[in-house]
């Protein structure tokens, strides 16, 4: 079978993987797929297109910013190390991007049955291996191709053909290492996630891994704003200690960065050991990357055909069960599931992520003088946007049990209330964190701290509104599962609805502040509007739902 | 008393009419089999009955509760095992049963006794604390079955309950269905396994291309098809006008396989 034919077949397998993944992540669509198959099909196409476009956009932005900062920002270090660190940094970021943005798809690859059919066809082991690798590659082809073309091409034009060539080898090695790491980690992660280990340590490992992962995925979108600071930080750190550059030139992917810098016309290193060591290590890493590529093929074949083994039975315990009220049962079930999946852990991670994002913003604003109400309002607006995302993340838990839900006398209202109850916790935590941050940076009056405190009741209205909007949009009012990873459009809608609902009290605050200049009146208005919105959410939103 | 009543049900998906003016009843204390080839409209009919799909027209009732207008009340009376097994994969059966018992607000002692007996009867003890995703198809089916029976429903709706099951589990499920009916319950069973339907069902409805082409007991269907000693399979093929089609297909296959 020639490459073209294999590539075509791999495309079919990759499409099936996406299709399986979409239905697995949105089982609510299973029952309704016949109603509007074109819509589901369009949805799958558009969500994978949005994912690809986002990845492509991120790579382009990273490449442009890295080259801009390292090639032309003379305020950061000397040209040789700036280039070396910049080149390396792009590879590190590309690794992080490819690894984190594709992890959920990759874990799905091992549970998808897409490779089962080819495995019973008269194909050689080598052909199957190649098909598995190609199908896998096609899933993240866009960022991979861009990584190995865009950045090296830019380096070729701006820093000469040799630098471009080294960058190309470095990027190829990065993609290969990402692929291998992705497969290894996915295997470990899938096994860990599917373990029914109820020990506290097991649960902590699961939660820690998922939170780390989710914060990582979300941080990828923010990394670009910090490139100059990170490059500067690395250079400052390196210059504080003798021999750091030499040590860095040994490490992957810095060896490629230092080699690319060394072969750039006009760039010299005083310490000749740096280009020599980086050259030798680049060669070694290139070979390792080649080995990794081959290993990936073998692992993929084995995993894709055999899957991850998780079947086990534990010691027999008492059969009896504990019953609770329906609302508590919904909440408990969702919380249990939250400790067992990556997507679900986003709920825990959102306040942490928001703090990472808001800290530099509030700190920056405090440098111009005491903090005004506008800082608190901006922070709350961000929190409302993420409050919308939180409830959708809780809705992701229902991407499983459609068969159970179908038979249970469970009203959409009760389901939404359960999701809302879970979302209130991170929302409240976020508002308390914002109040804490504001209090740390010299607010103009202590009353500023009250703005996020008064916003806490919106922790009920925001998720109720967003949830109802999602159910109306996706299920015609019925409670359905939403999956952010598979359908990023829903994230945009959720963020938008959350932000709009949360805007009312802030607008009230702002208008009264402009009219009266009184913090007390403004806070009172904020509280009144909040109260009104909460009442409306409580009494009107259930009318939008359907059982 | 009528357990299920489906009247003039119509459901289309775009230009495809999946269920076309279907009317039937399931009487209290009987096992009613909904038979039909793949894609005939059996599952769509059941999903409309459960209030999971909105029909274009017609009405559905479960013990006189309109299941389209009041699906929650209807579901309280039903134990439903759908064809697809979309369970909460990351929970264990124990956690799942706790969830279901809580939603249905079942009394603890009675439920525990019931679970204990069912788990033992289905030889399910050793899987009780395993994550559902790790269970085999048969064990997932057992999980679904226990879930559906947990509240001692008046009506059992089973959509293709015998797919992929071993002999032991199939036998147990057949016995469970019989015991359920002996205790006064009713069963609506969708299947395309004719032997099962013939051995188990009191009455059957044969659905083809969304239309109910025949209904009644085996002897009533024989009379309808004018075939005195025909098996249900033969009657099914006759009523769905597939006899000739099947013969043509078999002949073509015989020729293809002999080459």
CSV table of N, CA, C and O in Angstrom, one decimal, chain A residues 333-435:
chain,number,residue,atom,x,y,z
A,333,UNK,N,-23.3,12.7,42.8
A,333,UNK,CA,-22.9,11.9,41.6
A,333,UNK,C,-21.9,12.8,40.8
A,333,UNK,O,-20.9,12.3,40.3
A,334,UNK,N,-22.3,14.1,40.6
A,334,UNK,CA,-21.5,14.9,39.8
A,334,UNK,C,-20.1,15.2,40.4
A,334,UNK,O,-19.1,15.2,39.8
A,335,UNK,N,-20.1,15.3,41.8
A,335,UNK,CA,-18.8,15.5,42.4
A,335,UNK,C,-17.9,14.3,42.3
A,335,UNK,O,-16.7,14.4,42.1
A,336,UNK,N,-18.5,13.1,42.4
A,336,UNK,CA,-17.7,11.9,42.3
A,336,UNK,C,-17.1,11.8,40.9
A,336,UNK,O,-16.0,11.5,40.7
A,337,UNK,N,-17.9,12.1,39.9
A,337,UNK,CA,-17.4,12.1,38.5
A,337,UNK,C,-16.4,13.1,38.3
A,337,UNK,O,-15.5,12.9,37.5
A,338,UNK,N,-16.5,14.2,39.0
A,338,UNK,CA,-15.5,15.3,38.8
A,338,UNK,C,-14.1,14.9,39.2
A,338,UNK,O,-13.1,15.4,38.6
A,339,UNK,N,-14.0,13.9,40.0
A,339,UNK,CA,-12.6,13.5,40.4
A,339,UNK,C,-12.1,12.4,39.5
A,339,UNK,O,-11.0,11.9,39.7
A,340,UNK,N,-12.9,12.1,38.5
A,340,UNK,CA,-12.5,11.0,37.6
A,340,UNK,C,-12.4,11.4,36.1
A,340,UNK,O,-12.3,10.5,35.3
A,341,UNK,N,-12.4,12.6,35.8
A,341,UNK,CA,-12.2,13.0,34.4
A,341,UNK,C,-11.6,14.3,34.2
A,341,UNK,O,-11.8,15.2,35.1
A,342,UNK,N,-10.8,14.4,33.2
A,342,UNK,CA,-10.1,15.7,32.9
A,342,UNK,C,-11.0,16.9,32.7
A,342,UNK,O,-10.9,17.9,33.3
A,343,UNK,N,-12.0,16.6,31.8
A,343,UNK,CA,-12.9,17.7,31.5
A,343,UNK,C,-13.6,18.2,32.7
A,343,UNK,O,-13.8,19.4,32.9
A,344,UNK,N,-14.0,17.3,33.6
A,344,UNK,CA,-14.7,17.7,34.8
A,344,UNK,C,-13.9,18.5,35.8
A,344,UNK,O,-14.5,19.4,36.5
A,345,UNK,N,-12.6,18.3,35.8
A,345,UNK,CA,-11.8,19.0,36.8
A,345,UNK,C,-11.7,20.4,36.6
A,345,UNK,O,-11.2,21.2,37.4
A,346,UNK,N,-12.1,20.9,35.4
A,346,UNK,CA,-12.1,22.3,35.1
A,346,UNK,C,-12.8,23.1,36.1
A,346,UNK,O,-12.5,24.2,36.4
A,347,UNK,N,-13.8,22.5,36.7
A,347,UNK,CA,-14.6,23.1,37.8
A,347,UNK,C,-13.7,23.6,38.9
A,347,UNK,O,-13.8,24.7,39.4
A,348,UNK,N,-12.8,22.7,39.4
A,348,UNK,CA,-12.0,23.0,40.5
A,348,UNK,C,-10.9,24.1,40.0
A,348,UNK,O,-10.4,24.8,40.8
A,349,UNK,N,-10.5,24.0,38.8
A,349,UNK,CA,-9.4,24.7,38.3
A,349,UNK,C,-9.7,26.2,38.0
A,349,UNK,O,-8.9,27.0,38.0
A,350,UNK,N,-11.0,26.5,37.7
A,350,UNK,CA,-11.4,27.8,37.3
A,350,UNK,C,-11.0,28.9,38.3
A,350,UNK,O,-10.4,29.9,37.9
A,351,UNK,N,-11.3,28.8,39.6
A,351,UNK,CA,-10.9,29.9,40.5
A,351,UNK,C,-9.3,30.1,40.5
A,351,UNK,O,-8.8,31.2,40.5
A,352,UNK,N,-8.6,28.9,40.4
A,352,UNK,CA,-7.1,29.0,40.4
A,352,UNK,C,-6.7,29.7,39.2
A,352,UNK,O,-5.8,30.6,39.2
A,353,UNK,N,-7.2,29.3,38.0
A,353,UNK,CA,-6.9,29.9,36.8
A,353,UNK,C,-7.2,31.4,36.8
A,353,UNK,O,-6.4,32.2,36.3
A,354,UNK,N,-8.4,31.8,37.3
A,354,UNK,CA,-8.7,33.2,37.3
A,354,UNK,C,-7.8,34.0,38.2
A,354,UNK,O,-7.4,35.1,37.8
A,355,UNK,N,-7.3,33.4,39.3
A,355,UNK,CA,-6.4,34.1,40.1
A,355,UNK,C,-5.1,34.4,39.4
A,355,UNK,O,-4.5,35.5,39.5
A,356,UNK,N,-4.6,33.3,38.6
A,356,UNK,CA,-3.4,33.5,37.9
A,356,UNK,C,-3.5,34.6,36.9
A,356,UNK,O,-2.6,35.4,36.6
A,357,UNK,N,-4.8,34.7,36.3
A,357,UNK,CA,-5.0,35.7,35.3
A,357,UNK,C,-5.2,37.1,35.9
A,357,UNK,O,-4.7,38.1,35.4
A,358,UNK,N,-5.9,37.2,37.1
A,358,UNK,CA,-6.3,38.5,37.6
A,358,UNK,C,-5.2,39.1,38.4
A,358,UNK,O,-5.1,40.3,38.6
A,359,UNK,N,-4.3,38.3,39.0
A,359,UNK,CA,-3.3,38.8,39.9
A,359,UNK,C,-2.4,39.9,39.2
A,359,UNK,O,-2.3,41.0,39.7
A,360,UNK,N,-1.8,39.6,38.0
A,360,UNK,CA,-1.0,40.6,37.3
A,360,UNK,C,-1.9,41.8,36.9
A,360,UNK,O,-1.4,43.0,36.9
A,361,UNK,N,-3.2,41.6,36.6
A,361,UNK,CA,-4.0,42.7,36.1
A,361,UNK,C,-4.2,43.7,37.3
A,361,UNK,O,-4.0,44.9,37.2
A,362,UNK,N,-4.6,43.1,38.5
A,362,UNK,CA,-4.9,44.0,39.6
A,362,UNK,C,-3.6,44.6,40.1
A,362,UNK,O,-3.6,45.8,40.4
A,363,UNK,N,-2.5,43.9,40.1
A,363,UNK,CA,-1.2,44.4,40.5
A,363,UNK,C,-0.8,45.6,39.6
A,363,UNK,O,-0.4,46.6,40.0
A,364,UNK,N,-1.0,45.4,38.3
A,364,UNK,CA,-0.7,46.4,37.3
A,364,UNK,C,-1.5,47.7,37.5
A,364,UNK,O,-1.0,48.8,37.5
A,365,UNK,N,-2.8,47.5,37.8
A,365,UNK,CA,-3.7,48.7,38.0
A,365,UNK,C,-3.3,49.4,39.3
A,365,UNK,O,-3.4,50.6,39.4
A,366,UNK,N,-2.8,48.6,40.3
A,366,UNK,CA,-2.4,49.3,41.6
A,366,UNK,C,-1.2,50.1,41.5
A,366,UNK,O,-0.9,51.0,42.3
A,367,UNK,N,-0.4,49.9,40.4
A,367,UNK,CA,0.8,50.7,40.3
A,367,UNK,C,0.6,52.2,39.9
A,367,UNK,O,1.4,53.0,40.0
A,368,UNK,N,-0.7,52.4,39.4
A,368,UNK,CA,-1.0,53.8,39.0
A,368,UNK,C,-1.7,54.6,40.2
A,368,UNK,O,-2.2,55.7,40.0
A,369,UNK,N,-1.7,54.0,41.3
A,369,UNK,CA,-2.4,54.6,42.5
A,369,UNK,C,-3.3,53.7,43.1
A,369,UNK,O,-3.4,52.5,42.8
A,370,UNK,N,-4.1,54.2,44.1
A,370,UNK,CA,-5.1,53.3,44.8
A,370,UNK,C,-6.1,52.7,43.8
A,370,UNK,O,-6.4,53.3,42.8
A,371,UNK,N,-6.5,51.5,44.2
A,371,UNK,CA,-7.5,50.8,43.3
A,371,UNK,C,-8.9,51.4,43.4
A,371,UNK,O,-9.4,51.6,44.5
A,372,UNK,N,-9.5,51.6,42.2
A,372,UNK,CA,-10.8,52.1,42.2
A,372,UNK,C,-11.8,51.0,42.0
A,372,UNK,O,-11.4,49.9,41.7
A,373,UNK,N,-13.1,51.4,42.0
A,373,UNK,CA,-14.2,50.4,41.8
A,373,UNK,C,-14.1,49.7,40.5
A,373,UNK,O,-14.4,48.5,40.3
A,374,UNK,N,-13.6,50.4,39.5
A,374,UNK,CA,-13.5,49.9,38.1
A,374,UNK,C,-12.6,48.6,38.1
A,374,UNK,O,-12.9,47.7,37.3
A,375,UNK,N,-11.6,48.5,38.9
A,375,UNK,CA,-10.8,47.3,39.0
A,375,UNK,C,-11.6,46.1,39.5
A,375,UNK,O,-11.6,45.1,38.9
A,376,UNK,N,-12.4,46.4,40.5
A,376,UNK,CA,-13.2,45.3,41.0
A,376,UNK,C,-14.3,44.9,40.0
A,376,UNK,O,-14.5,43.7,39.8
A,377,UNK,N,-14.8,45.9,39.3
A,377,UNK,CA,-15.9,45.6,38.3
A,377,UNK,C,-15.3,44.8,37.2
A,377,UNK,O,-15.9,43.8,36.7
A,378,UNK,N,-14.1,45.1,36.7
A,378,UNK,CA,-13.4,44.4,35.6
A,378,UNK,C,-13.2,43.0,36.1
A,378,UNK,O,-13.5,42.0,35.3
A,379,UNK,N,-12.7,42.8,37.3
A,379,UNK,CA,-12.4,41.4,37.8
A,379,UNK,C,-13.6,40.6,37.8
A,379,UNK,O,-13.7,39.4,37.4
A,380,UNK,N,-14.7,41.2,38.3
A,380,UNK,CA,-16.0,40.5,38.4
A,380,UNK,C,-16.5,40.1,37.0
A,380,UNK,O,-17.1,39.0,36.8
A,381,UNK,N,-16.4,41.1,36.1
A,381,UNK,CA,-16.8,40.8,34.7
A,381,UNK,C,-16.1,39.5,34.2
A,381,UNK,O,-16.7,38.6,33.6
A,382,UNK,N,-14.8,39.4,34.4
A,382,UNK,CA,-14.1,38.2,34.0
A,382,UNK,C,-14.6,37.0,34.7
A,382,UNK,O,-14.8,35.9,34.1
A,383,UNK,N,-14.9,37.2,36.0
A,383,UNK,CA,-15.3,36.0,36.8
A,383,UNK,C,-16.7,35.5,36.3
A,383,UNK,O,-16.9,34.3,36.3
A,384,UNK,N,-17.6,36.4,35.9
A,384,UNK,CA,-18.9,36.0,35.4
A,384,UNK,C,-18.7,35.3,34.1
A,384,UNK,O,-19.4,34.3,33.9
A,385,UNK,N,-17.8,35.7,33.3
A,385,UNK,CA,-17.5,35.0,32.0
A,385,UNK,C,-17.1,33.6,32.3
A,385,UNK,O,-17.6,32.6,31.7
A,386,UNK,N,-16.2,33.4,33.3
A,386,UNK,CA,-15.8,32.1,33.6
A,386,UNK,C,-16.8,31.3,34.5
A,386,UNK,O,-16.9,30.1,34.4
A,387,UNK,N,-17.7,32.1,35.2
A,387,UNK,CA,-18.8,31.4,35.9
A,387,UNK,C,-19.7,30.7,34.9
A,387,UNK,O,-20.2,29.6,35.2
A,388,UNK,N,-19.9,31.3,33.7
A,388,UNK,CA,-20.7,30.6,32.7
A,388,UNK,C,-20.0,29.3,32.2
A,388,UNK,O,-20.6,28.3,32.0
A,389,UNK,N,-18.7,29.4,32.1
A,389,UNK,CA,-17.9,28.2,31.7
A,389,UNK,C,-18.0,27.1,32.7
A,389,UNK,O,-18.0,25.9,32.4
A,390,UNK,N,-18.0,27.5,34.0
A,390,UNK,CA,-18.0,26.5,35.1
A,390,UNK,C,-19.3,25.6,35.0
A,390,UNK,O,-19.2,24.4,35.0
A,391,UNK,N,-20.4,26.3,34.8
A,391,UNK,CA,-21.7,25.4,34.8
A,391,UNK,C,-21.7,24.5,33.6
A,391,UNK,O,-22.1,23.4,33.7
A,392,UNK,N,-21.1,25.0,32.5
A,392,UNK,CA,-21.1,24.1,31.3
A,392,UNK,C,-20.1,22.9,31.6
A,392,UNK,O,-20.4,21.8,31.1
A,393,UNK,N,-19.1,23.2,32.3
A,393,UNK,CA,-18.1,22.2,32.7
A,393,UNK,C,-18.8,21.1,33.5
A,393,UNK,O,-18.6,19.9,33.4
A,394,UNK,N,-19.7,21.6,34.4
A,394,UNK,CA,-20.5,20.6,35.2
A,394,UNK,C,-21.5,19.8,34.4
A,394,UNK,O,-21.7,18.6,34.6
A,395,UNK,N,-22.0,20.5,33.3
A,395,UNK,CA,-22.9,19.8,32.4
A,395,UNK,C,-22.1,18.7,31.6
A,395,UNK,O,-22.8,17.8,31.1
A,396,UNK,N,-20.8,18.8,31.6
A,396,UNK,CA,-20.1,17.8,30.8
A,396,UNK,C,-20.1,16.4,31.5
A,396,UNK,O,-19.9,15.4,30.9
A,397,UNK,N,-20.4,16.5,32.8
A,397,UNK,CA,-20.5,15.2,33.6
A,397,UNK,C,-21.5,14.3,33.0
A,397,UNK,O,-21.4,13.1,33.1
A,398,UNK,N,-22.6,14.9,32.4
A,398,UNK,CA,-23.7,14.0,31.9
A,398,UNK,C,-23.4,13.5,30.5
A,398,UNK,O,-24.2,12.9,29.8
A,399,UNK,N,-22.1,13.7,30.0
A,399,UNK,CA,-21.8,13.2,28.7
A,399,UNK,C,-21.8,11.6,28.8
A,399,UNK,O,-21.7,11.0,27.8
A,400,UNK,N,-21.8,11.1,30.0
A,400,UNK,CA,-21.9,9.6,30.2
A,400,UNK,C,-23.4,9.3,30.3
A,400,UNK,O,-24.1,9.5,29.4
A,401,UNK,N,-23.9,8.9,31.4
A,401,UNK,CA,-25.1,8.2,31.7
A,401,UNK,C,-26.4,8.5,31.0
A,401,UNK,O,-27.5,8.6,31.6
A,402,UNK,N,-26.4,8.7,29.6
A,402,UNK,CA,-27.7,9.0,28.9
A,402,UNK,C,-28.7,7.9,29.1
A,402,UNK,O,-29.9,8.2,29.3
A,403,UNK,N,-28.3,6.7,29.1
A,403,UNK,CA,-29.2,5.6,29.3
A,403,UNK,C,-29.9,5.6,30.6
A,403,UNK,O,-31.1,5.2,30.8
A,404,UNK,N,-29.2,6.0,31.6
A,404,UNK,CA,-29.7,6.1,33.0
A,404,UNK,C,-30.7,7.3,33.1
A,404,UNK,O,-31.8,7.1,33.5
A,405,UNK,N,-30.3,8.4,32.5
A,405,UNK,CA,-31.2,9.6,32.6
A,405,UNK,C,-32.5,9.4,31.9
A,405,UNK,O,-33.5,9.8,32.3
A,406,UNK,N,-32.4,8.6,30.7
A,406,UNK,CA,-33.6,8.4,29.9
A,406,UNK,C,-34.7,7.7,30.7
A,406,UNK,O,-35.9,8.0,30.5
A,407,UNK,N,-34.3,6.9,31.6
A,407,UNK,CA,-35.3,6.1,32.4
A,407,UNK,C,-35.7,6.7,33.7
A,407,UNK,O,-36.6,6.2,34.4
A,408,UNK,N,-35.0,7.7,34.1
A,408,UNK,CA,-35.3,8.2,35.5
A,408,UNK,C,-36.3,9.4,35.5
A,408,UNK,O,-36.2,10.2,34.6
A,409,UNK,N,-37.1,9.4,36.6
A,409,UNK,CA,-38.0,10.6,36.7
A,409,UNK,C,-37.3,11.8,37.2
A,409,UNK,O,-37.5,12.3,38.3
A,410,UNK,N,-36.4,12.3,36.4
A,410,UNK,CA,-35.5,13.4,36.8
A,410,UNK,C,-35.8,14.6,35.9
A,410,UNK,O,-35.6,14.6,34.7
A,411,UNK,N,-36.3,15.6,36.6
A,411,UNK,CA,-36.7,16.8,35.8
A,411,UNK,C,-35.5,17.6,35.4
A,411,UNK,O,-34.5,17.6,36.1
A,412,UNK,N,-35.6,18.3,34.3
A,412,UNK,CA,-34.6,19.2,33.8
A,412,UNK,C,-34.2,20.3,34.9
A,412,UNK,O,-33.1,20.7,35.0
A,413,UNK,N,-35.3,20.7,35.6
A,413,UNK,CA,-35.1,21.7,36.6
A,413,UNK,C,-34.2,21.2,37.7
A,413,UNK,O,-33.3,21.9,38.2
A,414,UNK,N,-34.5,20.0,38.1
A,414,UNK,CA,-33.7,19.4,39.2
A,414,UNK,C,-32.2,19.2,38.7
A,414,UNK,O,-31.3,19.5,39.5
A,415,UNK,N,-32.0,18.8,37.5
A,415,UNK,CA,-30.7,18.6,37.0
A,415,UNK,C,-29.9,19.9,37.0
A,415,UNK,O,-28.8,20.0,37.5
A,416,UNK,N,-30.6,21.0,36.5
A,416,UNK,CA,-30.0,22.3,36.4
A,416,UNK,C,-29.7,22.8,37.8
A,416,UNK,O,-28.6,23.4,38.1
A,417,UNK,N,-30.6,22.5,38.8
A,417,UNK,CA,-30.3,23.0,40.2
A,417,UNK,C,-29.1,22.3,40.7
A,417,UNK,O,-28.3,22.9,41.5
A,418,UNK,N,-28.9,21.0,40.4
A,418,UNK,CA,-27.8,20.3,40.9
A,418,UNK,C,-26.5,20.9,40.3
A,418,UNK,O,-25.5,21.1,41.0
A,419,UNK,N,-26.5,21.2,39.0
A,419,UNK,CA,-25.3,21.8,38.4
A,419,UNK,C,-25.1,23.2,39.0
A,419,UNK,O,-23.9,23.6,39.2
A,420,UNK,N,-26.2,23.9,39.2
A,420,UNK,CA,-26.0,25.3,39.8
A,420,UNK,C,-25.4,25.2,41.2
A,420,UNK,O,-24.5,26.0,41.5
A,421,UNK,N,-25.9,24.2,42.0
A,421,UNK,CA,-25.3,24.1,43.3
A,421,UNK,C,-23.8,23.9,43.3
A,421,UNK,O,-23.1,24.4,44.1
A,422,UNK,N,-23.4,23.0,42.4
A,422,UNK,CA,-21.9,22.8,42.3
A,422,UNK,C,-21.2,24.0,41.8
A,422,UNK,O,-20.1,24.4,42.3
A,423,UNK,N,-21.8,24.8,40.9
A,423,UNK,CA,-21.1,25.9,40.3
A,423,UNK,C,-21.0,27.1,41.3
A,423,UNK,O,-20.2,27.9,41.2
A,424,UNK,N,-21.9,27.1,42.3
A,424,UNK,CA,-21.9,28.2,43.3
A,424,UNK,C,-20.6,28.2,44.1
A,424,UNK,O,-20.0,29.2,44.4
A,425,UNK,N,-20.1,27.0,44.3
A,425,UNK,CA,-18.8,26.9,45.1
A,425,UNK,C,-17.6,27.6,44.5
A,425,UNK,O,-17.1,28.5,45.1
A,426,UNK,N,-17.3,27.2,43.2
A,426,UNK,CA,-16.2,27.9,42.6
A,426,UNK,C,-16.4,29.4,42.4
A,426,UNK,O,-15.5,30.3,42.5
A,427,UNK,N,-17.7,29.8,42.1
A,427,UNK,CA,-18.1,31.2,41.9
A,427,UNK,C,-17.8,32.0,43.2
A,427,UNK,O,-17.2,33.0,43.2
A,428,UNK,N,-18.3,31.4,44.3
A,428,UNK,CA,-18.1,32.1,45.6
A,428,UNK,C,-16.6,32.2,45.9
A,428,UNK,O,-16.2,33.2,46.4
A,429,UNK,N,-15.9,31.1,45.7
A,429,UNK,CA,-14.5,31.1,45.9
A,429,UNK,C,-13.8,32.2,45.1
A,429,UNK,O,-12.9,32.9,45.6
A,430,UNK,N,-14.2,32.3,43.8
A,430,UNK,CA,-13.6,33.3,43.0
A,430,UNK,C,-13.9,34.7,43.5
A,430,UNK,O,-12.9,35.5,43.6
A,431,UNK,N,-15.1,35.0,43.9
A,431,UNK,CA,-15.4,36.3,44.5
A,431,UNK,C,-14.6,36.6,45.7
A,431,UNK,O,-14.2,37.7,45.9
A,432,UNK,N,-14.5,35.6,46.6
A,432,UNK,CA,-13.7,35.8,47.8
A,432,UNK,C,-12.3,36.0,47.5
A,432,UNK,O,-11.6,36.9,48.1
A,433,UNK,N,-11.7,35.3,46.5
A,433,UNK,CA,-10.3,35.5,46.1
A,433,UNK,C,-10.2,36.9,45.5
A,433,UNK,O,-9.2,37.6,45.8
A,434,UNK,N,-11.2,37.4,44.7
A,434,UNK,CA,-11.1,38.8,44.2
A,434,UNK,C,-11.1,39.8,45.3
A,434,UNK,O,-10.2,40.7,45.3
A,435,UNK,N,-11.9,39.6,46.3
A,435,UNK,CA,-12.0,40.5,47.5
A,435,UNK,C,-10.6,40.5,48.2
A,435,UNK,O,-10.1,41.5,48.5
